[in-house]
CSV table of C-alpha atoms in Angstrom, one decimal:
chain,number,residue,atom,x,y,z
H,1,UNK,CA,3.6,-24.3,26.3
H,2,UNK,CA,5.4,-24.3,23.3
H,3,UNK,CA,2.4,-24.4,20.8
H,4,UNK,CA,1.6,-21.5,22.9
H,5,UNK,CA,4.6,-19.4,21.9
H,6,UNK,CA,4.8,-21.1,18.2
H,7,UNK,CA,1.1,-19.7,17.5
H,8,UNK,CA,1.6,-16.6,18.8
H,9,UNK,CA,5.4,-16.3,17.0
H,10,UNK,CA,3.3,-16.5,13.6
H,11,UNK,CA,1.0,-13.8,14.4
H,12,UNK,CA,3.2,-11.0,15.3
H,13,UNK,CA,7.0,-11.4,14.1
H,14,UNK,CA,9.0,-11.3,17.3
H,15,UNK,CA,11.9,-7.8,17.2
H,16,UNK,CA,15.2,-8.3,18.1
H,17,UNK,CA,15.5,-5.6,20.3
H,18,UNK,CA,18.9,-4.3,22.1
H,19,UNK,CA,20.6,-7.7,20.6
H,20,UNK,CA,24.0,-5.8,19.3
H,21,UNK,CA,22.9,-2.5,21.3
H,22,UNK,CA,26.0,-0.9,22.9
H,23,UNK,CA,27.0,-1.5,26.6
H,24,UNK,CA,27.2,2.7,26.8
H,25,UNK,CA,26.8,2.2,30.4
H,26,UNK,CA,30.3,0.5,30.5
H,27,UNK,CA,31.2,-3.1,30.4
H,28,UNK,CA,30.9,-4.0,34.4
H,29,UNK,CA,28.2,-1.6,36.5
H,30,UNK,CA,31.1,-1.8,38.9
H,31,UNK,CA,32.9,0.2,37.3
H,32,UNK,CA,34.1,2.9,38.7
H,33,UNK,CA,33.5,5.1,35.0
H,34,UNK,CA,29.9,4.2,34.8
H,35,UNK,CA,28.0,7.0,34.5
H,36,UNK,CA,25.7,5.5,37.4
H,37,UNK,CA,28.9,5.7,40.1
H,38,UNK,CA,30.8,8.7,39.5
H,39,UNK,CA,30.7,11.2,42.7
H,40,UNK,CA,28.2,14.2,41.9
H,41,UNK,CA,30.3,16.9,42.2
H,42,UNK,CA,27.3,19.4,44.1
H,43,UNK,CA,27.1,16.3,46.7
H,44,UNK,CA,26.7,17.9,49.8
H,45,UNK,CA,26.0,16.1,52.7
H,46,UNK,CA,23.4,17.9,55.3
H,47,UNK,CA,25.4,18.2,59.0
H,48,UNK,CA,24.7,19.8,62.1
H,49,UNK,CA,27.0,20.8,65.2
H,50,UNK,CA,27.0,19.0,67.6
H,51,UNK,CA,26.9,20.3,71.3
H,52,UNK,CA,28.4,17.4,73.3
H,53,UNK,CA,31.6,16.5,70.7
H,54,UNK,CA,32.0,20.2,69.3
H,55,UNK,CA,32.6,18.7,66.3
H,56,UNK,CA,30.1,18.6,62.7
H,57,UNK,CA,28.2,15.0,61.6
H,58,UNK,CA,26.5,13.8,58.8
H,59,UNK,CA,22.6,13.6,59.8
H,60,UNK,CA,20.8,10.6,60.2
H,61,UNK,CA,19.0,11.1,57.0
H,62,UNK,CA,22.3,10.8,54.5
H,63,UNK,CA,22.8,8.1,51.8
H,64,UNK,CA,24.6,5.4,54.5
H,65,UNK,CA,25.4,1.5,54.0
H,66,UNK,CA,26.8,-0.4,56.0
H,67,UNK,CA,28.9,-4.1,56.7
H,68,UNK,CA,31.8,-4.7,55.7
H,69,UNK,CA,30.8,-6.7,51.8
H,70,UNK,CA,28.4,-3.9,50.8
H,71,UNK,CA,30.7,-1.1,52.3
H,72,UNK,CA,33.6,-2.7,50.4
H,73,UNK,CA,31.5,-2.8,46.7
H,74,UNK,CA,30.2,0.4,46.7
H,75,UNK,CA,33.7,1.7,47.2
H,76,UNK,CA,35.4,-0.7,45.0
H,77,UNK,CA,31.7,0.9,42.2
H,78,UNK,CA,33.3,4.5,42.7
H,79,UNK,CA,30.1,5.5,45.1
H,80,UNK,CA,31.6,5.9,48.3
H,81,UNK,CA,31.7,10.1,50.6
H,82,UNK,CA,33.3,9.5,53.2
H,83,UNK,CA,34.2,6.4,55.5
H,84,UNK,CA,33.3,6.0,59.1
H,85,UNK,CA,34.9,3.6,61.3
H,86,UNK,CA,34.8,2.8,65.0
H,87,UNK,CA,37.7,4.7,67.0
H,88,UNK,CA,38.6,1.4,68.6
H,89,UNK,CA,38.2,-1.0,65.1
H,90,UNK,CA,41.4,-2.8,64.0
H,91,UNK,CA,42.0,-6.3,62.4
H,92,UNK,CA,42.3,-6.7,58.5
H,93,UNK,CA,39.3,-6.1,57.5
H,94,UNK,CA,39.6,-2.3,58.7
H,95,UNK,CA,43.0,-1.7,57.1
H,96,UNK,CA,41.7,-3.7,54.0
H,97,UNK,CA,39.1,-0.8,54.1
H,98,UNK,CA,41.2,1.7,54.5
H,99,UNK,CA,43.4,1.5,52.0
H,100,UNK,CA,40.6,0.6,49.3
H,101,UNK,CA,39.2,4.5,51.2
H,102,UNK,CA,42.3,5.9,49.9
H,103,UNK,CA,42.8,4.4,46.1
H,104,UNK,CA,39.1,6.0,45.8
H,105,UNK,CA,40.0,9.4,47.6
H,106,UNK,CA,37.3,8.9,50.2
H,107,UNK,CA,38.2,10.1,53.1
H,108,UNK,CA,38.2,8.5,56.2
H,109,UNK,CA,37.2,9.5,60.0
H,110,UNK,CA,37.1,7.3,63.4
H,111,UNK,CA,33.8,8.1,65.3
H,112,UNK,CA,32.7,6.2,68.4
H,113,UNK,CA,30.8,3.5,68.2
H,114,UNK,CA,27.1,5.3,68.8
H,115,UNK,CA,27.8,7.4,65.9
H,116,UNK,CA,27.8,4.5,63.5
H,117,UNK,CA,24.8,3.1,65.6
H,118,UNK,CA,22.7,6.4,64.5
H,119,UNK,CA,24.0,6.6,61.3
H,120,UNK,CA,23.0,3.0,60.3
H,121,UNK,CA,19.5,3.4,62.7
H,122,UNK,CA,20.9,0.7,64.9
H,123,UNK,CA,21.9,-1.8,62.5
H,124,UNK,CA,24.7,-4.4,61.9
H,125,UNK,CA,27.5,-2.5,60.4
H,126,UNK,CA,30.3,-4.4,61.8
H,127,UNK,CA,32.2,-1.0,62.9
H,128,UNK,CA,32.2,0.6,59.4
H,129,UNK,CA,29.5,3.3,57.5
H,130,UNK,CA,30.0,4.3,54.0
H,131,UNK,CA,28.0,7.8,53.5
H,132,UNK,CA,27.6,7.3,49.1
H,133,UNK,CA,26.4,9.1,46.5
H,134,UNK,CA,22.5,8.6,46.0
H,135,UNK,CA,22.0,5.5,44.0
H,136,UNK,CA,21.1,6.3,40.2
H,137,UNK,CA,18.0,4.3,38.8
H,138,UNK,CA,17.7,3.9,34.9
H,139,UNK,CA,14.9,4.5,32.7
H,140,UNK,CA,13.7,1.0,31.1
H,141,UNK,CA,15.0,2.4,27.0
H,142,UNK,CA,18.6,2.7,29.0
H,143,UNK,CA,17.6,-0.8,30.7
H,144,UNK,CA,17.4,-2.3,27.2
H,145,UNK,CA,19.8,-0.2,25.5
H,146,UNK,CA,22.5,-1.0,28.0
H,147,UNK,CA,21.8,-5.5,27.8
H,148,UNK,CA,24.1,-7.4,25.7
H,149,UNK,CA,22.4,-11.0,25.5
H,150,UNK,CA,20.0,-11.8,23.1
H,151,UNK,CA,17.6,-13.3,25.3
H,152,UNK,CA,17.4,-11.6,28.9
H,153,UNK,CA,16.5,-12.2,31.6
H,154,UNK,CA,14.0,-9.5,34.0
H,155,UNK,CA,12.7,-9.2,36.7
H,156,UNK,CA,9.9,-6.7,37.7
H,157,UNK,CA,8.8,-6.6,41.1
H,158,UNK,CA,5.1,-5.2,41.7
H,159,UNK,CA,5.1,-3.1,44.8
H,160,UNK,CA,7.5,-4.9,46.9
H,161,UNK,CA,7.1,-3.3,50.4
H,162,UNK,CA,9.8,-5.2,52.6
H,163,UNK,CA,14.2,-4.1,51.8
H,164,UNK,CA,15.0,-7.3,53.1
H,165,UNK,CA,13.1,-9.6,51.0
H,166,UNK,CA,14.0,-6.7,47.8
H,167,UNK,CA,17.9,-7.0,49.0
H,168,UNK,CA,17.9,-11.5,48.9
H,169,UNK,CA,16.1,-11.1,45.8
H,170,UNK,CA,18.8,-8.8,44.1
H,171,UNK,CA,21.8,-11.1,45.7
H,172,UNK,CA,20.2,-14.2,43.9
H,173,UNK,CA,19.5,-12.4,40.9
H,174,UNK,CA,22.9,-11.5,40.8
H,175,UNK,CA,24.1,-14.9,41.4
H,176,UNK,CA,22.0,-16.3,39.2
H,177,UNK,CA,23.3,-14.4,35.9
H,178,UNK,CA,19.8,-11.9,36.1
H,179,UNK,CA,20.2,-9.5,33.5
H,180,UNK,CA,18.5,-6.5,35.1
H,181,UNK,CA,14.8,-6.0,37.4
H,182,UNK,CA,12.0,-3.6,37.2
H,183,UNK,CA,10.6,-1.9,39.9
H,184,UNK,CA,7.9,1.3,40.1
H,185,UNK,CA,8.9,4.5,41.5
H,186,UNK,CA,5.8,4.5,44.1
H,187,UNK,CA,4.5,2.9,46.3
H,188,UNK,CA,7.5,-0.1,46.5
H,189,UNK,CA,10.8,-0.4,48.7
H,190,UNK,CA,13.7,1.6,46.7
H,191,UNK,CA,17.5,1.1,47.2
H,192,UNK,CA,18.1,2.1,51.0
H,193,UNK,CA,21.0,1.0,53.8
H,194,UNK,CA,19.2,-1.9,54.3
H,195,UNK,CA,18.8,-3.3,50.9
H,196,UNK,CA,22.1,-2.8,49.9
H,197,UNK,CA,23.2,-4.4,53.6
H,198,UNK,CA,21.4,-7.7,52.7
H,199,UNK,CA,22.3,-8.1,48.8
H,200,UNK,CA,25.7,-8.0,50.4
H,201,UNK,CA,26.7,-5.9,47.9
H,202,UNK,CA,25.3,-7.3,45.0
H,203,UNK,CA,23.4,-3.9,44.2
H,204,UNK,CA,26.3,-2.4,42.7
H,205,UNK,CA,26.1,-4.8,39.6
H,206,UNK,CA,22.5,-5.7,38.7
H,207,UNK,CA,21.2,-3.3,36.8
H,208,UNK,CA,17.8,-1.5,38.3
H,209,UNK,CA,15.1,0.1,36.4
H,210,UNK,CA,12.5,2.5,37.6
H,211,UNK,CA,9.4,2.8,35.8
H,212,UNK,CA,5.9,5.3,36.5
H,213,UNK,CA,4.0,2.4,35.2
H,214,UNK,CA,4.5,-1.1,36.1
H,215,UNK,CA,1.8,-2.0,33.0
H,216,UNK,CA,3.3,0.2,29.9
H,217,UNK,CA,6.9,-1.3,30.8
H,218,UNK,CA,5.3,-4.8,30.2
H,219,UNK,CA,3.8,-4.0,27.4
H,220,UNK,CA,7.4,-2.3,26.4
H,221,UNK,CA,8.5,-5.5,26.7
H,222,UNK,CA,6.4,-7.4,24.5
H,223,UNK,CA,6.7,-4.9,22.0
H,224,UNK,CA,10.4,-6.1,22.2
H,225,UNK,CA,9.9,-9.7,22.0
H,226,UNK,CA,9.6,-10.6,25.6
H,227,UNK,CA,7.3,-13.3,26.6
H,228,UNK,CA,5.9,-12.3,30.4
H,229,UNK,CA,5.4,-14.8,33.4
H,230,UNK,CA,3.4,-14.4,36.8
H,231,UNK,CA,3.0,-15.7,39.8
H,232,UNK,CA,0.1,-17.5,41.3
H,233,UNK,CA,-1.7,-20.0,43.3
H,234,UNK,CA,-3.2,-21.4,40.1
H,235,UNK,CA,-1.1,-22.0,37.1
H,236,UNK,CA,1.9,-24.1,35.2
H,237,UNK,CA,3.4,-25.8,37.5
H,238,UNK,CA,7.6,-24.1,37.6
H,239,UNK,CA,9.1,-27.1,36.9
H,240,UNK,CA,7.7,-27.4,33.9
H,241,UNK,CA,8.3,-23.7,32.6
H,242,UNK,CA,9.8,-23.1,29.5
H,243,UNK,CA,12.5,-20.8,30.6
H,244,UNK,CA,14.4,-19.8,27.8
H,245,UNK,CA,14.6,-16.8,25.6
H,246,UNK,CA,13.8,-13.1,26.0
H,247,UNK,CA,11.5,-13.3,29.4
H,248,UNK,CA,10.3,-11.3,32.0
H,249,UNK,CA,9.4,-12.7,35.4
H,250,UNK,CA,7.0,-10.5,37.9
H,251,UNK,CA,7.0,-11.6,41.2
H,252,UNK,CA,4.0,-10.1,43.2
H,253,UNK,CA,4.1,-8.1,46.1
H,254,UNK,CA,4.4,-10.0,49.9
H,255,UNK,CA,0.7,-9.4,51.1
H,256,UNK,CA,-1.2,-8.3,47.9
H,257,UNK,CA,0.2,-10.7,45.0
H,258,UNK,CA,0.8,-9.1,41.5
H,259,UNK,CA,-2.2,-6.9,40.3
H,260,UNK,CA,-4.6,-7.5,39.2
H,261,UNK,CA,-3.8,-5.7,36.0
H,262,UNK,CA,-0.6,-6.8,35.8
H,263,UNK,CA,-2.2,-10.5,35.5
H,264,UNK,CA,-4.5,-10.2,32.4
H,265,UNK,CA,-0.8,-8.7,30.9
H,266,UNK,CA,1.1,-11.8,31.4
H,267,UNK,CA,1.4,-14.3,29.0
H,268,UNK,CA,1.4,-17.0,31.2
H,269,UNK,CA,0.5,-17.6,34.7
H,270,UNK,CA,3.2,-20.3,36.9
H,271,UNK,CA,2.7,-21.7,40.5
H,272,UNK,CA,4.7,-23.8,43.2
H,273,UNK,CA,2.9,-25.8,44.6
H,274,UNK,CA,2.7,-27.1,48.4
H,275,UNK,CA,1.6,-29.6,50.6
H,276,UNK,CA,2.0,-27.8,53.9
H,277,UNK,CA,-0.2,-25.9,56.3
H,278,UNK,CA,0.0,-22.6,54.8
H,279,UNK,CA,-0.3,-22.1,51.5
H,280,UNK,CA,2.6,-19.2,50.4
H,281,UNK,CA,5.8,-18.4,51.1
H,282,UNK,CA,8.1,-15.7,51.5
H,283,UNK,CA,9.0,-13.3,48.4
H,284,UNK,CA,12.3,-14.2,48.5
H,285,UNK,CA,12.0,-17.9,48.8
H,286,UNK,CA,9.9,-18.0,45.9
H,287,UNK,CA,12.1,-15.7,43.5
H,288,UNK,CA,14.9,-17.7,43.9
H,289,UNK,CA,13.1,-21.0,43.5
H,290,UNK,CA,12.1,-19.0,40.6
H,291,UNK,CA,15.1,-17.7,39.6
H,292,UNK,CA,16.9,-20.8,39.5
H,293,UNK,CA,14.4,-23.0,37.8
H,294,UNK,CA,15.3,-20.7,34.8
H,295,UNK,CA,19.1,-20.6,35.3
H,296,UNK,CA,18.9,-24.5,34.7
H,297,UNK,CA,17.6,-24.2,31.6
H,298,UNK,CA,19.3,-21.2,30.5
H,299,UNK,CA,22.8,-21.9,31.4
H,300,UNK,CA,24.8,-21.2,28.0
H,301,UNK,CA,22.2,-19.7,26.5
């Protein structure tokens, strides 16, 4: 692997894009001053008249997060519009949410549990649902510009469809110091309430770029000096992976794997050895193994 890198480096000088760029989105993506988390002045919730309760309520198609961790992180990030609490909810967590909402100038409304069930689509809301401003994705140039590290590590998700997988991957990525995630605009899951809930709020800290064409995005990364890796049934044992430097790791679709176009663009394919009867792993599990393999090498880099 080292020889392969040396050969490529001599053929084409690698650039140092973004090494000294200023992070114009703030020191922490969770800062209230971050433009991605500012409330939109023209944001208006879709409303309907509920004849039963004779009051105005928010419809199901609004942007919501639910569950304690997800609600807390969204409030801290300044993305809250209105906090809905179960009318019989009590305890330290509820009091803490009320205090945090007050600090963020977010109104609080007490509603029946059935209303929270509707807003969360019968999810595990723990008696709390937060209406939020729509999530604002970065472009790839913005992601590159906002990354301060000299040697970033990006995840590239190739048409991932399961929001639980996406949320779990974001949670692991945040824990292991991944610098950003790149997803396609079409035929792939985006940031949904289930993703936010599953990530336990990690989505508020992980920069996510949404691009029209993944193949073009990969080419741009390679031109910026990144080494691109993908996963397949055959390839280099992931335990022998040289994960140092500027790298991008492609995680394929849950059923189809990595697309043929991206397969051709990678610098090296990685495989996870398996001896069981089922020769595949859940996308989030495979991602976790690979992310922490890279983390073990990149600590202190």
